[in-house]
Amino acid sequence: MFLRTTIATDWDDPADEPAVSKVLRRILLEANPTYRKNMHLVDAWYIEFTEDGLPYREIGVDANGSPVLAGPSSEDYGFWLDTNMTQSDFEGVEVNQDEFEALWSKAEVVS
């Protein structure tokens, strides 16, 4: 299953964050070093789930619908993949596999 959601799209720009938020961001994004600079750009997430309902792949897109981050990759584990959330924890709109795969291809993920 593939889902589009807007949860966790309210990150501050790292340049504008207070020191405490920067520390928290660093801890939360430790497994995703290249996500740090682009999390504030994410307007929506596209998430692929396994048959067991676990996040498998993810793409963060900006307000124009362009991928700004994606995982897992050779450098990033994945934001949602690093949680204990399952498909039932997400609210959003189901999308088809072709839409997801087109965005995944545009994201140019290196595995």
PDB file of C-alpha atoms in Angstrom:
ATOM      1  CA  MET A   1       0.000   0.000   0.000  1.00  0.00           C
ATOM      2  CA  PHE A   2       1.099   3.554  -0.725  1.00  0.00           C
ATOM      3  CA  LEU A   3      -0.041   6.602   1.227  1.00  0.00           C
ATOM      4  CA  ARG A   4       0.354  10.376   0.992  1.00  0.00           C
ATOM      5  CA  THR A   5       0.293  12.165   4.350  1.00  0.00           C
ATOM      6  CA  THR A   6       1.092  15.583   5.757  1.00  0.00           C
ATOM      7  CA  ILE A   7       1.977  14.518   9.299  1.00  0.00           C
ATOM      8  CA  ALA A   8       5.437  15.638  10.480  1.00  0.00           C
ATOM      9  CA  THR A   9       5.688  18.423   7.931  1.00  0.00           C
ATOM     10  CA  ASP A  10       6.117  21.281  10.381  1.00  0.00           C
ATOM     11  CA  TRP A  11       9.882  21.275  10.889  1.00  0.00           C
ATOM     12  CA  ASP A  12      11.626  24.615  11.315  1.00  0.00           C
ATOM     13  CA  ASP A  13      14.397  25.740   9.005  1.00  0.00           C
ATOM     14  CA  PRO A  14      17.645  24.699  10.746  1.00  0.00           C
ATOM     15  CA  ALA A  15      19.025  28.214  10.316  1.00  0.00           C
ATOM     16  CA  ASP A  16      16.155  29.629  12.394  1.00  0.00           C
ATOM     17  CA  GLU A  17      16.041  27.011  15.155  1.00  0.00           C
ATOM     18  CA  PRO A  18      16.813  27.691  18.791  1.00  0.00           C
ATOM     19  CA  ALA A  19      19.732  25.701  20.238  1.00  0.00           C
ATOM     20  CA  VAL A  20      17.486  23.209  22.057  1.00  0.00           C
ATOM     21  CA  SER A  21      15.636  22.383  18.853  1.00  0.00           C
ATOM     22  CA  LYS A  22      18.910  21.898  17.009  1.00  0.00           C
ATOM     23  CA  VAL A  23      20.001  19.306  19.568  1.00  0.00           C
ATOM     24  CA  LEU A  24      16.654  17.511  19.334  1.00  0.00           C
ATOM     25  CA  ARG A  25      16.781  17.561  15.524  1.00  0.00           C
ATOM     26  CA  ARG A  26      20.304  16.114  15.595  1.00  0.00           C
ATOM     27  CA  ILE A  27      19.182  13.253  17.834  1.00  0.00           C
ATOM     28  CA  LEU A  28      16.046  12.506  15.813  1.00  0.00           C
ATOM     29  CA  LEU A  29      17.845  12.607  12.498  1.00  0.00           C
ATOM     30  CA  GLU A  30      21.063  10.837  13.494  1.00  0.00           C
ATOM     31  CA  ALA A  31      20.255   7.862  11.236  1.00  0.00           C
ATOM     32  CA  ASN A  32      19.416  10.250   8.390  1.00  0.00           C
ATOM     33  CA  PRO A  33      22.279  12.724   7.999  1.00  0.00           C
ATOM     34  CA  THR A  34      21.270  14.122   4.612  1.00  0.00           C
ATOM     35  CA  TYR A  35      17.669  14.668   5.765  1.00  0.00           C
ATOM     36  CA  ARG A  36      18.716  17.366   8.248  1.00  0.00           C
ATOM     37  CA  LYS A  37      19.031  20.190   5.767  1.00  0.00           C
ATOM     38  CA  ASN A  38      15.766  19.435   3.942  1.00  0.00           C
ATOM     39  CA  MET A  39      13.246  18.350   6.584  1.00  0.00           C
ATOM     40  CA  HIS A  40      11.833  21.878   6.786  1.00  0.00           C
ATOM     41  CA  LEU A  41      11.040  21.711   3.054  1.00  0.00           C
ATOM     42  CA  VAL A  42       8.808  18.631   3.336  1.00  0.00           C
ATOM     43  CA  ASP A  43       5.191  19.498   2.519  1.00  0.00           C
ATOM     44  CA  ALA A  44       3.994  15.887   2.255  1.00  0.00           C
ATOM     45  CA  TRP A  45       5.267  12.348   2.651  1.00  0.00           C
ATOM     46  CA  TYR A  46       4.720   9.424   0.313  1.00  0.00           C
ATOM     47  CA  ILE A  47       5.150   6.162   2.190  1.00  0.00           C
ATOM     48  CA  GLU A  48       5.189   2.587   0.952  1.00  0.00           C
ATOM     49  CA  PHE A  49       4.136  -0.055   3.477  1.00  0.00           C
ATOM     50  CA  THR A  50       4.939  -3.761   3.645  1.00  0.00           C
ATOM     51  CA  GLU A  51       2.176  -6.355   3.783  1.00  0.00           C
ATOM     52  CA  ASP A  52       2.634  -6.276   7.574  1.00  0.00           C
ATOM     53  CA  GLY A  53       1.882  -2.527   7.602  1.00  0.00           C
ATOM     54  CA  LEU A  54       5.435  -1.350   8.299  1.00  0.00           C
ATOM     55  CA  PRO A  55       6.960   1.643   6.501  1.00  0.00           C
ATOM     56  CA  TYR A  56       9.274   0.351   3.758  1.00  0.00           C
ATOM     57  CA  ARG A  57      10.214   3.355   1.594  1.00  0.00           C
ATOM     58  CA  GLU A  58       9.485   7.057   1.974  1.00  0.00           C
ATOM     59  CA  ILE A  59       9.704  10.216  -0.070  1.00  0.00           C
ATOM     60  CA  GLY A  60       9.410  13.763   1.259  1.00  0.00           C
ATOM     61  CA  VAL A  61       8.169  16.253  -1.331  1.00  0.00           C
ATOM     62  CA  ASP A  62       8.137  20.041  -1.259  1.00  0.00           C
ATOM     63  CA  ALA A  63       5.185  22.348  -1.939  1.00  0.00           C
ATOM     64  CA  ASN A  64       5.726  21.880  -5.692  1.00  0.00           C
ATOM     65  CA  GLY A  65       5.575  18.084  -5.384  1.00  0.00           C
ATOM     66  CA  SER A  66       9.286  17.613  -6.041  1.00  0.00           C
ATOM     67  CA  PRO A  67      11.234  15.090  -3.945  1.00  0.00           C
ATOM     68  CA  VAL A  68      13.558  16.735  -1.413  1.00  0.00           C
ATOM     69  CA  LEU A  69      14.526  13.544   0.449  1.00  0.00           C
ATOM     70  CA  ALA A  70      13.935   9.814   0.216  1.00  0.00           C
ATOM     71  CA  GLY A  71      14.944   6.665   1.993  1.00  0.00           C
ATOM     72  CA  PRO A  72      16.190   4.214   2.721  1.00  0.00           C
ATOM     73  CA  SER A  73      19.334   5.003   0.800  1.00  0.00           C
ATOM     74  CA  SER A  74      23.045   4.384   1.125  1.00  0.00           C
ATOM     75  CA  GLU A  75      23.253   7.377   3.507  1.00  0.00           C
ATOM     76  CA  ASP A  76      19.852   7.551   5.186  1.00  0.00           C
ATOM     77  CA  TYR A  77      17.859   4.871   6.955  1.00  0.00           C
ATOM     78  CA  GLY A  78      14.557   6.725   6.636  1.00  0.00           C
ATOM     79  CA  PHE A  79      12.582   8.905   9.023  1.00  0.00           C
ATOM     80  CA  TRP A  80       9.415   6.773   9.200  1.00  0.00           C
ATOM     81  CA  LEU A  81      11.370   3.539   8.937  1.00  0.00           C
ATOM     82  CA  ASP A  82      13.123   4.516  12.156  1.00  0.00           C
ATOM     83  CA  THR A  83       9.845   4.586  14.127  1.00  0.00           C
ATOM     84  CA  ASN A  84       7.651   1.875  15.565  1.00  0.00           C
ATOM     85  CA  MET A  85       4.633   3.247  13.690  1.00  0.00           C
ATOM     86  CA  THR A  86       2.508   1.062  11.443  1.00  0.00           C
ATOM     87  CA  GLN A  87       0.136   1.856   8.615  1.00  0.00           C
ATOM     88  CA  SER A  88      -2.782   2.145  11.044  1.00  0.00           C
ATOM     89  CA  ASP A  89      -1.010   5.053  12.800  1.00  0.00           C
ATOM     90  CA  PHE A  90      -1.077   7.195   9.648  1.00  0.00           C
ATOM     91  CA  GLU A  91      -3.784   9.430   8.246  1.00  0.00           C
ATOM     92  CA  GLY A  92      -3.646  10.301   4.600  1.00  0.00           C
ATOM     93  CA  VAL A  93      -4.738   9.510   1.085  1.00  0.00           C
ATOM     94  CA  GLU A  94      -3.942   6.265  -0.669  1.00  0.00           C
ATOM     95  CA  VAL A  95      -1.899   6.716  -3.858  1.00  0.00           C
ATOM     96  CA  ASN A  96      -1.150   4.212  -6.584  1.00  0.00           C
ATOM     97  CA  GLN A  97       2.152   2.461  -7.046  1.00  0.00           C
ATOM     98  CA  ASP A  98       2.886   4.221 -10.350  1.00  0.00           C
ATOM     99  CA  GLU A  99       2.700   7.646  -8.680  1.00  0.00           C
ATOM    100  CA  PHE A 100       5.022   6.507  -5.903  1.00  0.00           C
ATOM    101  CA  GLU A 101       7.499   4.871  -8.296  1.00  0.00           C
ATOM    102  CA  ALA A 102       7.631   8.003 -10.485  1.00  0.00           C
ATOM    103  CA  LEU A 103       8.558  10.108  -7.443  1.00  0.00           C
ATOM    104  CA  TRP A 104      11.060   7.474  -6.268  1.00  0.00           C
ATOM    105  CA  SER A 105      12.734   7.602  -9.662  1.00  0.00           C
ATOM    106  CA  LYS A 106      12.876  11.420  -9.561  1.00  0.00           C
ATOM    107  CA  ALA A 107      14.436  11.240  -6.093  1.00  0.00           C
ATOM    108  CA  GLU A 108      17.387   9.342  -7.590  1.00  0.00           C
ATOM    109  CA  VAL A 109      17.931   7.228  -4.467  1.00  0.00           C
ATOM    110  CA  VAL A 110      21.289   5.472  -4.261  1.00  0.00           C
ATOM    111  CA  SER A 111      20.931   2.157  -2.479  1.00  0.00           C
TER     112      SER A 111
END
